[in-house]
Amino acid sequence: MTDTILEVKDMKKYFNSPKGKVHAVDGVSFSIERGSTLGIVGESGCGKSTIGKSILRLTEPSDGQVFFEGKDITEISKREMRRLRKDMQIVFQDPYSSLNPRKTVSQAIREPIVINNIIKGKDAINDRVVELMEMVGLDQRLYNTYPHELDGGRRQRICIARALAVEPKFILCDEPVSALDVSIQAQILNLMKDLQEQLGLTYIFITHDLSVVKFFSDRIIVMYLGKVVETASADDLFKNPVHPYTQALLSSIPVPDLEARKERIMLSGEISSPINPKNECRFAKRCRFVMDVCHESAPDLTEISEGHCVACHLLKTK
Amino acid sequence: MNSNDKKVLEVKNLTVTYESEGSVVEAVNGINLDLTARKTVGLVGETGAGKTTTALSLLGLVQKPQGHVKNGKIIINGKNILEMTEKELENIRGKEIAMIFQDPMTALNPVMTVGDQIAESIVKHEKVKYEEAFAKASELLETVGIDKARAKEYPHQFSGGMRQRVVIAIALACRPGILIADEPTTALDVTIQAQVLDMMKKLKDEYETSMIMITHDLGVVAEICDEVAVMYAGHILEYGVLEDIFNRTKHPYTEGLFNSIPDINDDKIRLVPIDGGMPDPSNLPKGCVFHPRCPYADEKCKTEKPELKNISETHQVACIAYDRPGFSLGRSNS
């Protein structure tokens, strides 16, 4: 019944630092159904971008497996991986630094088509570039312009067109609208949603912006210091957040509505160090419900209702 | 500062341009703004709206030679700061009016301890001995929630949220009557943003400070402001108390901003963005600056420049569509 396109199993990514091992991602597992969107949220340093890069092997994961359409892609050669990147694309946060300033819009979009040998023949390629520009809402008159002549929204459209050029099945979006103004952000979000419907794309959407992730995702993973603390469908997570961190995170969002003022759960302190973390709940230091057991072991991710998993010792006390 | 309605800051017809190689960027185009004692006015808008340029003008910090304050008056406690000498400006900066910048990573001096950076302003304005100023600086650190033992540490030893607290401590060191906060929480994570906003609110009340809050985030505005000016391409398009702007929205641009934000309390399937992009500030549209992106614009909007008009005692809007009989926005106003 379910058609899983991507599965991540117990992924770990440690970085060496002079003070010890940085546990950027520490045993994360999830899977995504074809045609759906998985949102990964968390604050700076929670490991959300590292997960993304590890899935595409832009950085090699320290441990764990990634299955794309049933195939373990952590095992395959670099060469094979390069071929597979046709199916797996990425759109980065900053459209200013992810485009070559010396390539025009059409050259930037043409490049992946040529490199991957998607279409042959100059005319056919040009037609495809024009078609892609149309798909992402870039005016034909911009064909020969350079990125510096365009605003952030248009640049992000180029990045999306370039990702689509190789006809991918899956696109990893790492904060694709964070650098954009709200009125432009809404244009890009709508565009990405339309493209998903038209082309049956699967997205991972990495962001720190909770209102964007709710609008955009089917399922959401909440991360804290390299670990998943809660995962649920978007609706369920916002209606019924269970983990104390998720609750605090949701209550911290400033809502542009005067009637919706609510009780705020203020977290004390800040994110602790991910270097050689102890075997305890990583949120224990900031948690308002902290108990002795939280310092004794790290809680496992446990299913509390269908599709809703939480990693918190509180669950056992109830 | 006893009277409740005392104006601590008046901006009249402020016009600022940046000129280079023959092109003139019209950053701020004749804006008027009043700040009443102990109130917080929010300046809201997107990139290029002129928010930061407005803020810099208030402190006499518009960069020359490109930047020119062409016109207008900025009156702080009865004095027009546009007529002040550099020396006079130095005497009021930090004492009467202070600024919190967006990026705490760059606003602090990396080779000076945080205690020294706070004490610097106290020594300058209060003519006290350094030791006394440093002791005061340590107290201030406690006030913003940092252990005073850390006064001798350097900015790189602090996290982003902590650094912004230090920046706030510097701004508040001499208890200025007016505080300008330029996107003070934009660079911070949401849980830290909540802490910092909460602290700013408390300190503002305690110190009886009036504040101008620059932000692009309407959620932050709802949280902390009393009045709001919605800016676009160097113009104020709508001005009012919080309820005017949020519940009785009148300008099409303000409506567009609200429609563009995904609301966590609302299950929207699609957002309704504003068409097009920001106008080129060196070549602003004729007529209403917003007309090329406005869904309600007609021929008249292309030629006639709207004035900011009162529609109630507290609420002003610059839109000539209201001259049409029966005109109203699509956004359902409660």
Tab-separated table of N, CA and C in Angstrom, chain B residues 246-326:
chain	number	residue	atom	x	y	z
B	246	PHE	N	-4.249	45.410	12.588
B	246	PHE	CA	-4.533	43.970	12.557
B	246	PHE	C	-6.015	43.656	12.325
B	247	ASN	N	-6.889	44.448	12.912
B	247	ASN	CA	-8.304	44.091	12.839
B	247	ASN	C	-9.123	44.990	11.918
B	248	ARG	N	-8.571	46.161	11.592
B	248	ARG	CA	-9.289	47.051	10.686
B	248	ARG	C	-8.370	47.463	9.536
B	249	THR	N	-7.679	46.457	8.971
B	249	THR	CA	-6.712	46.688	7.903
B	249	THR	C	-7.334	47.490	6.768
B	250	LYS	N	-6.634	48.539	6.334
B	250	LYS	CA	-7.201	49.359	5.269
B	250	LYS	C	-6.351	49.411	4.004
B	251	HIS	N	-5.042	49.288	4.111
B	251	HIS	CA	-4.249	49.429	2.891
B	251	HIS	C	-4.059	48.084	2.184
B	252	PRO	N	-4.183	48.063	0.847
B	252	PRO	CA	-3.995	46.807	0.106
B	252	PRO	C	-2.638	46.136	0.364
B	253	TYR	N	-1.594	46.930	0.590
B	253	TYR	CA	-0.286	46.313	0.864
B	253	TYR	C	-0.289	45.598	2.217
B	254	THR	N	-0.869	46.241	3.211
B	254	THR	CA	-0.958	45.604	4.532
B	254	THR	C	-1.734	44.294	4.427
B	255	GLU	N	-2.813	44.346	3.673
B	255	GLU	CA	-3.607	43.138	3.451
B	255	GLU	C	-2.751	42.053	2.792
B	256	GLY	N	-1.969	42.469	1.776
B	256	GLY	CA	-1.098	41.533	1.073
B	256	GLY	C	-0.090	40.878	2.001
B	257	LEU	N	0.449	41.669	2.926
B	257	LEU	CA	1.408	41.120	3.895
B	257	LEU	C	0.749	40.033	4.744
B	258	PHE	N	-0.446	40.333	5.249
B	258	PHE	CA	-1.143	39.353	6.087
B	258	PHE	C	-1.455	38.086	5.301
B	259	ASN	N	-1.879	38.250	4.044
B	259	ASN	CA	-2.236	37.085	3.236
B	259	ASN	C	-1.042	36.229	2.864
B	260	SER	N	0.160	36.828	2.897
B	260	SER	CA	1.360	36.093	2.492
B	260	SER	C	1.895	35.188	3.586
B	261	ILE	N	1.498	35.436	4.836
B	261	ILE	CA	2.084	34.664	5.935
B	261	ILE	C	1.272	33.413	6.196
B	262	PRO	N	1.944	32.259	6.223
B	262	PRO	CA	1.218	31.069	6.662
B	262	PRO	C	0.882	31.239	8.144
B	263	ASP	N	-0.368	31.040	8.482
B	263	ASP	CA	-0.807	31.248	9.859
B	263	ASP	C	-0.964	29.886	10.524
B	264	ILE	N	-0.308	29.698	11.676
B	264	ILE	CA	-0.364	28.364	12.285
B	264	ILE	C	-1.743	28.055	12.859
B	265	ASN	N	-2.599	29.081	12.988
B	265	ASN	CA	-3.929	28.804	13.519
B	265	ASN	C	-4.967	28.619	12.423
B	266	ASP	N	-4.480	28.573	11.184
B	266	ASP	CA	-5.417	28.558	10.085
B	266	ASP	C	-4.915	27.542	9.062
B	267	ASP	N	-5.793	26.652	8.602
B	267	ASP	CA	-5.352	25.642	7.653
B	267	ASP	C	-5.546	26.109	6.224
B	268	LYS	N	-4.731	27.058	5.823
B	268	LYS	CA	-4.811	27.542	4.449
B	268	LYS	C	-4.207	26.501	3.517
B	269	ILE	N	-4.831	26.293	2.390
B	269	ILE	CA	-4.269	25.378	1.405
B	269	ILE	C	-3.283	26.132	0.524
B	270	ARG	N	-3.650	27.344	0.154
B	270	ARG	CA	-2.750	28.169	-0.639
B	270	ARG	C	-2.593	29.527	-0.004
B	271	LEU	N	-1.406	30.093	-0.197
B	271	LEU	CA	-1.194	31.457	0.264
B	271	LEU	C	-1.624	32.402	-0.853
B	272	VAL	N	-1.921	33.627	-0.498
B	272	VAL	CA	-2.239	34.621	-1.510
B	272	VAL	C	-1.115	35.653	-1.513
B	273	PRO	N	-0.077	35.417	-2.321
B	273	PRO	CA	1.052	36.350	-2.287
B	273	PRO	C	0.733	37.662	-3.010
B	274	ILE	N	1.613	38.637	-2.805
B	274	ILE	CA	1.508	39.877	-3.569
B	274	ILE	C	2.239	39.638	-4.887
B	275	ASP	N	1.624	39.992	-5.990
B	275	ASP	CA	2.269	39.800	-7.302
B	275	ASP	C	3.528	40.644	-7.417
B	276	GLY	N	4.456	40.164	-8.241
B	276	GLY	CA	5.635	40.974	-8.581
B	276	GLY	C	6.601	41.134	-7.435
B	277	GLY	N	7.546	42.077	-7.610
B	277	GLY	CA	8.563	42.291	-6.588
B	277	GLY	C	8.687	43.766	-6.241
B	278	MET	N	9.599	44.031	-5.294
B	278	MET	CA	9.849	45.407	-4.863
B	278	MET	C	10.244	46.296	-6.049
B	279	PRO	N	9.768	47.527	-6.079
B	279	PRO	CA	10.178	48.409	-7.171
B	279	PRO	C	11.646	48.822	-7.033
B	280	ASP	N	12.248	49.193	-8.150
B	280	ASP	CA	13.609	49.703	-8.154
B	280	ASP	C	13.622	51.073	-7.462
B	281	PRO	N	14.359	51.199	-6.346
B	281	PRO	CA	14.294	52.455	-5.585
B	281	PRO	C	14.923	53.632	-6.312
B	282	SER	N	15.669	53.374	-7.408
B	282	SER	CA	16.205	54.508	-8.139
B	282	SER	C	15.254	54.902	-9.269
B	283	ASN	N	14.146	54.180	-9.351
B	283	ASN	CA	13.179	54.476	-10.404
B	283	ASN	C	11.789	54.083	-9.895
B	284	LEU	N	11.321	54.802	-8.881
B	284	LEU	CA	10.061	54.440	-8.237
B	284	LEU	C	8.884	54.701	-9.177
B	285	PRO	N	7.834	53.865	-9.052
B	285	PRO	CA	6.658	54.067	-9.910
B	285	PRO	C	6.025	55.442	-9.672
B	286	LYS	N	5.448	55.996	-10.715
B	286	LYS	CA	4.688	57.252	-10.578
B	286	LYS	C	3.372	56.950	-9.877
B	287	GLY	N	2.732	57.974	-9.387
B	287	GLY	CA	1.461	57.764	-8.697
B	287	GLY	C	1.703	57.073	-7.371
B	288	CYS	N	0.843	56.101	-7.058
B	288	CYS	CA	1.040	55.330	-5.820
B	288	CYS	C	2.186	54.358	-6.033
B	289	VAL	N	3.150	54.314	-5.103
B	289	VAL	CA	4.311	53.429	-5.292
B	289	VAL	C	3.927	51.955	-5.324
B	290	PHE	N	2.774	51.628	-4.763
B	290	PHE	CA	2.378	50.216	-4.693
B	290	PHE	C	1.527	49.785	-5.896
B	291	HIS	N	1.135	50.734	-6.759
B	291	HIS	CA	0.131	50.379	-7.773
B	291	HIS	C	0.508	49.227	-8.707
B	292	PRO	N	1.822	49.054	-9.091
B	292	PRO	CA	2.088	47.940	-10.011
B	292	PRO	C	1.790	46.563	-9.406
B	293	ARG	N	1.750	46.466	-8.077
B	293	ARG	CA	1.517	45.163	-7.437
B	293	ARG	C	0.125	45.078	-6.817
B	294	CYS	N	-0.647	46.161	-6.938
B	294	CYS	CA	-1.900	46.245	-6.188
B	294	CYS	C	-3.063	45.642	-6.967
B	295	PRO	N	-3.784	44.696	-6.374
B	295	PRO	CA	-4.909	44.087	-7.094
B	295	PRO	C	-6.099	45.035	-7.263
B	296	TYR	N	-6.113	46.143	-6.517
B	296	TYR	CA	-7.260	47.058	-6.592
B	296	TYR	C	-6.973	48.294	-7.446
B	297	ALA	N	-5.724	48.375	-8.000
B	297	ALA	CA	-5.323	49.620	-8.660
B	297	ALA	C	-6.127	49.887	-9.937
B	298	ASP	N	-6.429	51.155	-10.181
B	298	ASP	CA	-7.023	51.533	-11.459
B	298	ASP	C	-6.169	52.633	-12.102
B	299	GLU	N	-6.643	53.211	-13.191
B	299	GLU	CA	-5.864	54.203	-13.940
B	299	GLU	C	-5.416	55.369	-13.059
B	300	LYS	N	-6.306	55.797	-12.187
B	300	LYS	CA	-6.033	56.957	-11.344
B	300	LYS	C	-4.820	56.710	-10.438
B	301	CYS	N	-4.672	55.449	-9.991
B	301	CYS	CA	-3.574	55.096	-9.085
B	301	CYS	C	-2.216	55.241	-9.768
B	302	LYS	N	-2.201	55.184	-11.118
B	302	LYS	CA	-0.941	55.272	-11.841
B	302	LYS	C	-0.414	56.692	-11.898
B	303	THR	N	-1.276	57.662	-11.672
B	303	THR	CA	-0.834	59.046	-11.817
B	303	THR	C	-0.953	59.846	-10.526
B	304	GLU	N	-1.948	59.535	-9.720
B	304	GLU	CA	-2.183	60.359	-8.537
B	304	GLU	C	-1.486	59.782	-7.314
B	305	LYS	N	-0.704	60.610	-6.644
B	305	LYS	CA	0.017	60.142	-5.468
B	305	LYS	C	-0.872	60.269	-4.240
B	306	PRO	N	-1.153	59.176	-3.559
B	306	PRO	CA	-2.045	59.268	-2.395
B	306	PRO	C	-1.366	59.917	-1.185
B	307	GLU	N	-2.128	60.701	-0.457
B	307	GLU	CA	-1.633	61.293	0.794
B	307	GLU	C	-2.087	60.402	1.952
B	308	LEU	N	-1.308	60.443	3.030
B	308	LEU	CA	-1.721	59.722	4.229
B	308	LEU	C	-2.864	60.504	4.883
B	309	LYS	N	-4.057	59.908	4.885
B	309	LYS	CA	-5.230	60.635	5.394
B	309	LYS	C	-5.793	59.966	6.638
B	310	ASN	N	-6.332	60.775	7.521
B	310	ASN	CA	-6.981	60.230	8.714
B	310	ASN	C	-8.296	59.581	8.350
B	311	ILE	N	-8.500	58.350	8.821
B	311	ILE	CA	-9.821	57.768	8.648
B	311	ILE	C	-10.480	57.537	10.010
B	312	SER	N	-9.681	57.643	11.057
B	312	SER	CA	-10.255	57.722	12.401
B	312	SER	C	-9.222	58.485	13.221
B	313	GLU	N	-9.475	58.661	14.479
B	313	GLU	CA	-8.567	59.456	15.303
B	313	GLU	C	-7.160	58.864	15.343
B	314	THR	N	-7.098	57.521	15.286
B	314	THR	CA	-5.802	56.877	15.426
B	314	THR	C	-5.271	56.293	14.127
B	315	HIS	N	-6.098	56.234	13.103
B	315	HIS	CA	-5.797	55.403	11.935
B	315	HIS	C	-5.643	56.249	10.676
B	316	GLN	N	-4.498	56.071	9.982
B	316	GLN	CA	-4.274	56.803	8.737
B	316	GLN	C	-3.964	55.827	7.616
B	317	VAL	N	-4.423	56.143	6.408
B	317	VAL	CA	-4.113	55.286	5.269
B	317	VAL	C	-3.856	56.141	4.034
B	318	ALA	N	-2.901	55.700	3.216
B	318	ALA	CA	-2.596	56.409	1.972
B	318	ALA	C	-3.067	55.571	0.805
B	319	CYS	N	-4.327	55.743	0.418
B	319	CYS	CA	-4.865	54.961	-0.696
B	319	CYS	C	-6.047	55.699	-1.299
B	320	ILE	N	-5.956	56.013	-2.604
B	320	ILE	CA	-7.043	56.786	-3.199
B	320	ILE	C	-8.231	55.917	-3.612
B	321	ALA	N	-8.066	54.604	-3.499
B	321	ALA	CA	-9.197	53.732	-3.819
B	321	ALA	C	-10.405	54.040	-2.930
B	322	TYR	N	-10.119	54.610	-1.756
B	322	TYR	CA	-11.227	54.923	-0.840
B	322	TYR	C	-12.068	56.095	-1.315
B	323	ASP	N	-11.589	56.786	-2.398
B	323	ASP	CA	-12.426	57.817	-3.008
B	323	ASP	C	-13.583	57.184	-3.790
B	324	ARG	N	-13.374	55.895	-4.182
B	324	ARG	CA	-14.443	55.219	-4.915
B	324	ARG	C	-15.558	54.873	-3.939
B	325	PRO	N	-16.795	55.046	-4.364
B	325	PRO	CA	-17.892	54.735	-3.439
B	325	PRO	C	-17.930	53.243	-3.114
B	326	GLY	N	-18.079	52.948	-1.854
B	326	GLY	CA	-18.273	51.559	-1.425
B	326	GLY	C	-17.034	50.690	-1.461
